[in-house]
C-alpha positions as protocol buffer text, in pm:
chain_id: "A"
residue {
  index: 1
  type: MET
  ca { x: 2092 y: -1770 z: 700 }
}
residue {
  index: 2
  type: GLN
  ca { x: 1764 y: -1950 z: 643 }
}
residue {
  index: 3
  type: ASN
  ca { x: 1720 y: -2023 z: 1012 }
}
residue {
  index: 4
  type: GLU
  ca { x: 1742 y: -1656 z: 1105 }
}
residue {
  index: 5
  type: SER
  ca { x: 1436 y: -1523 z: 1286 }
}
residue {
  index: 6
  type: LEU
  ca { x: 1227 y: -1260 z: 1113 }
}
residue {
  index: 7
  type: THR
  ca { x: 1086 y: -1126 z: 1438 }
}
residue {
  index: 8
  type: ASP
  ca { x: 1313 y: -824 z: 1410 }
}
residue {
  index: 9
  type: TRP
  ca { x: 1205 y: -739 z: 1055 }
}
residue {
  index: 10
  type: LYS
  ca { x: 1077 y: -389 z: 981 }
}
residue {
  index: 11
  type: ILE
  ca { x: 985 y: -196 z: 668 }
}
residue {
  index: 12
  type: LEU
  ca { x: 1056 y: 177 z: 655 }
}
residue {
  index: 13
  type: PRO
  ca { x: 1070 y: 446 z: 387 }
}
residue {
  index: 14
  type: LEU
  ca { x: 1407 y: 445 z: 215 }
}
residue {
  index: 15
  type: THR
  ca { x: 1617 y: 760 z: 268 }
}
residue {
  index: 16
  type: ASP
  ca { x: 1928 y: 925 z: 123 }
}
residue {
  index: 17
  type: GLU
  ca { x: 2128 y: 773 z: 408 }
}
residue {
  index: 18
  type: ASP
  ca { x: 2038 y: 425 z: 279 }
}
residue {
  index: 19
  type: ILE
  ca { x: 2173 y: 474 z: -74 }
}
residue {
  index: 20
  type: ASP
  ca { x: 2523 y: 332 z: -8 }
}
residue {
  index: 21
  type: ALA
  ca { x: 2374 y: 8 z: 129 }
}
residue {
  index: 22
  type: VAL
  ca { x: 2124 y: -6 z: -159 }
}
residue {
  index: 23
  type: LEU
  ca { x: 2404 y: 43 z: -414 }
}
residue {
  index: 24
  type: ALA
  ca { x: 2608 y: -239 z: -261 }
}
residue {
  index: 25
  type: ILE
  ca { x: 2310 y: -477 z: -286 }
}
residue {
  index: 26
  type: GLU
  ca { x: 2225 y: -358 z: -638 }
}
residue {
  index: 27
  type: GLU
  ca { x: 2581 y: -400 z: -766 }
}
residue {
  index: 28
  type: ASP
  ca { x: 2604 y: -749 z: -616 }
}
residue {
  index: 29
  type: SER
  ca { x: 2268 y: -851 z: -763 }
}
residue {
  index: 30
  type: PHE
  ca { x: 2259 y: -729 z: -1123 }
}
residue {
  index: 31
  type: PRO
  ca { x: 2491 y: -731 z: -1424 }
}
residue {
  index: 32
  type: LYS
  ca { x: 2365 y: -381 z: -1516 }
}
residue {
  index: 33
  type: PRO
  ca { x: 2284 y: -220 z: -1179 }
}
residue {
  index: 34
  type: TRP
  ca { x: 2106 y: 109 z: -1126 }
}
residue {
  index: 35
  type: SER
  ca { x: 2343 y: 398 z: -1060 }
}
residue {
  index: 36
  type: ARG
  ca { x: 2353 y: 626 z: -757 }
}
residue {
  index: 37
  type: ASN
  ca { x: 2202 y: 895 z: -978 }
}
residue {
  index: 38
  type: ILE
  ca { x: 1900 y: 678 z: -1065 }
}
residue {
  index: 39
  type: PHE
  ca { x: 1834 y: 597 z: -699 }
}
residue {
  index: 40
  type: THR
  ca { x: 1872 y: 962 z: -598 }
}
residue {
  index: 41
  type: LYS
  ca { x: 1632 y: 1074 z: -871 }
}
residue {
  index: 42
  type: GLU
  ca { x: 1377 y: 814 z: -762 }
}
residue {
  index: 43
  type: LEU
  ca { x: 1392 y: 943 z: -405 }
}
residue {
  index: 44
  type: MET
  ca { x: 1308 y: 1292 z: -534 }
}
residue {
  index: 45
  type: ASN
  ca { x: 1040 y: 1183 z: -783 }
}
residue {
  index: 46
  type: PRO
  ca { x: 694 y: 1277 z: -647 }
}
residue {
  index: 47
  type: VAL
  ca { x: 527 y: 966 z: -795 }
}
residue {
  index: 48
  type: SER
  ca { x: 800 y: 729 z: -676 }
}
residue {
  index: 49
  type: TYR
  ca { x: 782 y: 531 z: -352 }
}
residue {
  index: 50
  type: SER
  ca { x: 1070 y: 339 z: -200 }
}
residue {
  index: 51
  type: LEU
  ca { x: 1070 y: 108 z: 97 }
}
residue {
  index: 52
  type: ALA
  ca { x: 1355 y: -65 z: 278 }
}
residue {
  index: 53
  type: GLY
  ca { x: 1330 y: -393 z: 464 }
}
residue {
  index: 54
  type: TRP
  ca { x: 1555 y: -400 z: 769 }
}
residue {
  index: 55
  type: LEU
  ca { x: 1660 y: -708 z: 963 }
}
residue {
  index: 56
  type: THR
  ca { x: 1825 y: -690 z: 1303 }
}
residue {
  index: 57
  type: ARG
  ca { x: 2120 y: -925 z: 1333 }
}
residue {
  index: 58
  type: ASP
  ca { x: 2278 y: -928 z: 1679 }
}
residue {
  index: 59
  type: THR
  ca { x: 2239 y: -560 z: 1766 }
}
residue {
  index: 60
  type: ASP
  ca { x: 2294 y: -429 z: 1414 }
}
residue {
  index: 61
  type: ASP
  ca { x: 2011 y: -323 z: 1180 }
}
residue {
  index: 62
  type: GLN
  ca { x: 2097 y: -427 z: 825 }
}
residue {
  index: 63
  type: LEU
  ca { x: 1924 y: -326 z: 505 }
}
residue {
  index: 64
  type: ALA
  ca { x: 1814 y: -661 z: 364 }
}
residue {
  index: 65
  type: ALA
  ca { x: 1569 y: -570 z: 85 }
}
residue {
  index: 66
  type: TYR
  ca { x: 1424 y: -276 z: -101 }
}
residue {
  index: 67
  type: ILE
  ca { x: 1149 y: -195 z: -347 }
}
residue {
  index: 68
  type: PHE
  ca { x: 1087 y: 105 z: -573 }
}
residue {
  index: 69
  type: PHE
  ca { x: 755 y: 168 z: -745 }
}
residue {
  index: 70
  type: TRP
  ca { x: 556 y: 447 z: -904 }
}
residue {
  index: 71
  type: ILE
  ca { x: 192 y: 529 z: -840 }
}
residue {
  index: 72
  type: VAL
  ca { x: 21 y: 734 z: -1111 }
}
residue {
  index: 73
  type: HIS
  ca { x: -356 y: 775 z: -1155 }
}
residue {
  index: 74
  type: GLY
  ca { x: -456 y: 451 z: -984 }
}
residue {
  index: 75
  type: GLU
  ca { x: -184 y: 238 z: -1142 }
}
residue {
  index: 76
  type: ALA
  ca { x: 143 y: 121 z: -993 }
}
residue {
  index: 77
  type: HIS
  ca { x: 459 y: 17 z: -1172 }
}
residue {
  index: 78
  type: ILE
  ca { x: 711 y: -187 z: -974 }
}
residue {
  index: 79
  type: LEU
  ca { x: 1055 y: -76 z: -1088 }
}
residue {
  index: 80
  type: ASN
  ca { x: 1295 y: -267 z: -866 }
}
residue {
  index: 81
  type: LEU
  ca { x: 1262 y: -528 z: -590 }
}
residue {
  index: 82
  type: THR
  ca { x: 1588 y: -670 z: -460 }
}
residue {
  index: 83
  type: VAL
  ca { x: 1695 y: -880 z: -162 }
}
residue {
  index: 84
  type: ARG
  ca { x: 2053 y: -887 z: -40 }
}
residue {
  index: 85
  type: ARG
  ca { x: 2223 y: -1210 z: -146 }
}
residue {
  index: 86
  type: ASP
  ca { x: 2292 y: -1338 z: 207 }
}
residue {
  index: 87
  type: PHE
  ca { x: 1929 y: -1279 z: 309 }
}
residue {
  index: 88
  type: ARG
  ca { x: 1769 y: -1461 z: 15 }
}
residue {
  index: 89
  type: SER
  ca { x: 1541 y: -1763 z: 63 }
}
residue {
  index: 90
  type: MET
  ca { x: 1412 y: -1626 z: 393 }
}
residue {
  index: 91
  type: GLY
  ca { x: 1079 y: -1496 z: 264 }
}
residue {
  index: 92
  type: LEU
  ca { x: 1184 y: -1131 z: 270 }
}
residue {
  index: 93
  type: SER
  ca { x: 1073 y: -1066 z: -88 }
}
residue {
  index: 94
  type: LYS
  ca { x: 724 y: -1193 z: 2 }
}
residue {
  index: 95
  type: ARG
  ca { x: 713 y: -968 z: 307 }
}
residue {
  index: 96
  type: ILE
  ca { x: 819 y: -649 z: 133 }
}
residue {
  index: 97
  type: LEU
  ca { x: 603 y: -718 z: -173 }
}
residue {
  index: 98
  type: GLY
  ca { x: 297 y: -796 z: 41 }
}
residue {
  index: 99
  type: PHE
  ca { x: 353 y: -481 z: 247 }
}
residue {
  index: 100
  type: SER
  ca { x: 390 y: -279 z: -74 }
}
residue {
  index: 101
  type: LEU
  ca { x: 71 y: -420 z: -229 }
}
residue {
  index: 102
  type: ASN
  ca { x: -124 y: -327 z: 85 }
}
residue {
  index: 103
  type: PHE
  ca { x: 31 y: 21 z: 74 }
}
residue {
  index: 104
  type: MET
  ca { x: -70 y: 53 z: -292 }
}
residue {
  index: 105
  type: ARG
  ca { x: -424 y: -57 z: -210 }
}
residue {
  index: 106
  type: GLU
  ca { x: -445 y: 213 z: 60 }
}
residue {
  index: 107
  type: LYS
  ca { x: -333 y: 467 z: -202 }
}
residue {
  index: 108
  type: GLY
  ca { x: -619 y: 365 z: -433 }
}
residue {
  index: 109
  type: VAL
  ca { x: -417 y: 159 z: -679 }
}
residue {
  index: 110
  type: GLU
  ca { x: -617 y: -89 z: -884 }
}
residue {
  index: 111
  type: ASP
  ca { x: -366 y: -224 z: -1139 }
}
residue {
  index: 112
  type: ILE
  ca { x: 3 y: -306 z: -1097 }
}
residue {
  index: 113
  type: PHE
  ca { x: 257 y: -374 z: -1368 }
}
residue {
  index: 114
  type: LEU
  ca { x: 623 y: -476 z: -1378 }
}
residue {
  index: 115
  type: GLU
  ca { x: 892 y: -610 z: -1603 }
}
residue {
  index: 116
  type: VAL
  ca { x: 1103 y: -909 z: -1502 }
}
residue {
  index: 117
  type: ARG
  ca { x: 1393 y: -1082 z: -1674 }
}
residue {
  index: 118
  type: ARG
  ca { x: 1272 y: -1388 z: -1860 }
}
residue {
  index: 119
  type: SER
  ca { x: 1544 y: -1595 z: -1689 }
}
residue {
  index: 120
  type: ASN
  ca { x: 1460 y: -1480 z: -1334 }
}
residue {
  index: 121
  type: GLU
  ca { x: 1257 y: -1784 z: -1234 }
}
residue {
  index: 122
  type: ALA
  ca { x: 1259 y: -1699 z: -862 }
}
residue {
  index: 123
  type: ALA
  ca { x: 1111 y: -1353 z: -923 }
}
residue {
  index: 124
  type: ILE
  ca { x: 853 y: -1486 z: -1168 }
}
residue {
  index: 125
  type: ALA
  ca { x: 746 y: -1751 z: -914 }
}
residue {
  index: 126
  type: LEU
  ca { x: 723 y: -1483 z: -643 }
}
residue {
  index: 127
  type: TYR
  ca { x: 500 y: -1260 z: -854 }
}
residue {
  index: 128
  type: GLU
  ca { x: 284 y: -1553 z: -966 }
}
residue {
  index: 129
  type: SER
  ca { x: 235 y: -1653 z: -600 }
}
residue {
  index: 130
  type: PHE
  ca { x: 71 y: -1311 z: -549 }
}
residue {
  index: 131
  type: GLY
  ca { x: -153 y: -1356 z: -853 }
}
residue {
  index: 132
  type: PHE
  ca { x: 47 y: -1164 z: -1112 }
}
residue {
  index: 133
  type: ARG
  ca { x: 18 y: -1305 z: -1460 }
}
residue {
  index: 134
  type: VAL
  ca { x: 228 y: -1264 z: -1772 }
}
residue {
  index: 135
  type: PHE
  ca { x: 72 y: -1029 z: -2026 }
}
residue {
  index: 136
  type: TYR
  ca { x: 339 y: -1041 z: -2295 }
}
residue {
  index: 137
  type: GLU
  ca { x: 709 y: -1053 z: -2368 }
}
residue {
  index: 138
  type: ARG
  ca { x: 901 y: -730 z: -2430 }
}
residue {
  index: 139
  type: LYS
  ca { x: 1192 y: -807 z: -2664 }
}
residue {
  index: 140
  type: LYS
  ca { x: 1534 y: -664 z: -2578 }
}
residue {
  index: 141
  type: TYR
  ca { x: 1398 y: -472 z: -2278 }
}
residue {
  index: 142
  type: TYR
  ca { x: 1727 y: -538 z: -2103 }
}
residue {
  index: 143
  type: VAL
  ca { x: 2056 y: -497 z: -2288 }
}
residue {
  index: 144
  type: ASP
  ca { x: 2116 y: -871 z: -2273 }
}
residue {
  index: 145
  type: GLU
  ca { x: 1770 y: -1023 z: -2233 }
}
residue {
  index: 146
  type: ASP
  ca { x: 1397 y: -1003 z: -2298 }
}
residue {
  index: 147
  type: ALA
  ca { x: 1149 y: -913 z: -2024 }
}
residue {
  index: 148
  type: LEU
  ca { x: 812 y: -1052 z: -1930 }
}
residue {
  index: 149
  type: VAL
  ca { x: 552 y: -786 z: -1858 }
}
residue {
  index: 150
  type: MET
  ca { x: 339 y: -901 z: -1567 }
}
residue {
  index: 151
  type: GLY
  ca { x: 37 y: -748 z: -1403 }
}
residue {
  index: 152
  type: LEU
  ca { x: -208 y: -780 z: -1118 }
}
residue {
  index: 153
  type: THR
  ca { x: -549 y: -629 z: -1050 }
}
residue {
  index: 154
  type: LEU
  ca { x: -544 y: -562 z: -676 }
}
residue {
  index: 155
  type: SER
  ca { x: -913 y: -641 z: -629 }
}
residue {
  index: 156
  type: GLN
  ca { x: -827 y: -999 z: -730 }
}
residue {
  index: 157
  type: TRP
  ca { x: -551 y: -1028 z: -467 }
}
residue {
  index: 158
  type: ASN
  ca { x: -653 y: -1176 z: -134 }
}
residue {
  index: 159
  type: GLY
  ca { x: -372 y: -1027 z: 73 }
}
């Protein structure tokens, strides 16, 4: 998969029609995945934004990544960023995160926060590559693990 071209990569708002594909990715990616109900509520939440990264393979558009985040009073909170297992290590997480940070900047966001599993070294490295830093550890944030709370001030990001 790593040799696949990203020329046919596009990012679009996520819709109700995408939920089945999102659920399949979520259930394959996490021991405690979000439910259909959570995704549906996020799509209806007025402060929630959701974007889907699509990759064209042959003639078929496939949902390869998604991100959910809130924007409230100049702050953003990244809730979920996931890449489909067979599309990982292709740089898709960097693309959708970079697109999202630019979107947030256009919406007047200054500060961004997120929680990430302490053991998720790939995600931590991704966020650090964008300038996020660890603020503190949140004990037992996940049922089975602690979280690192990370943040970024957008004015310090050069994207």
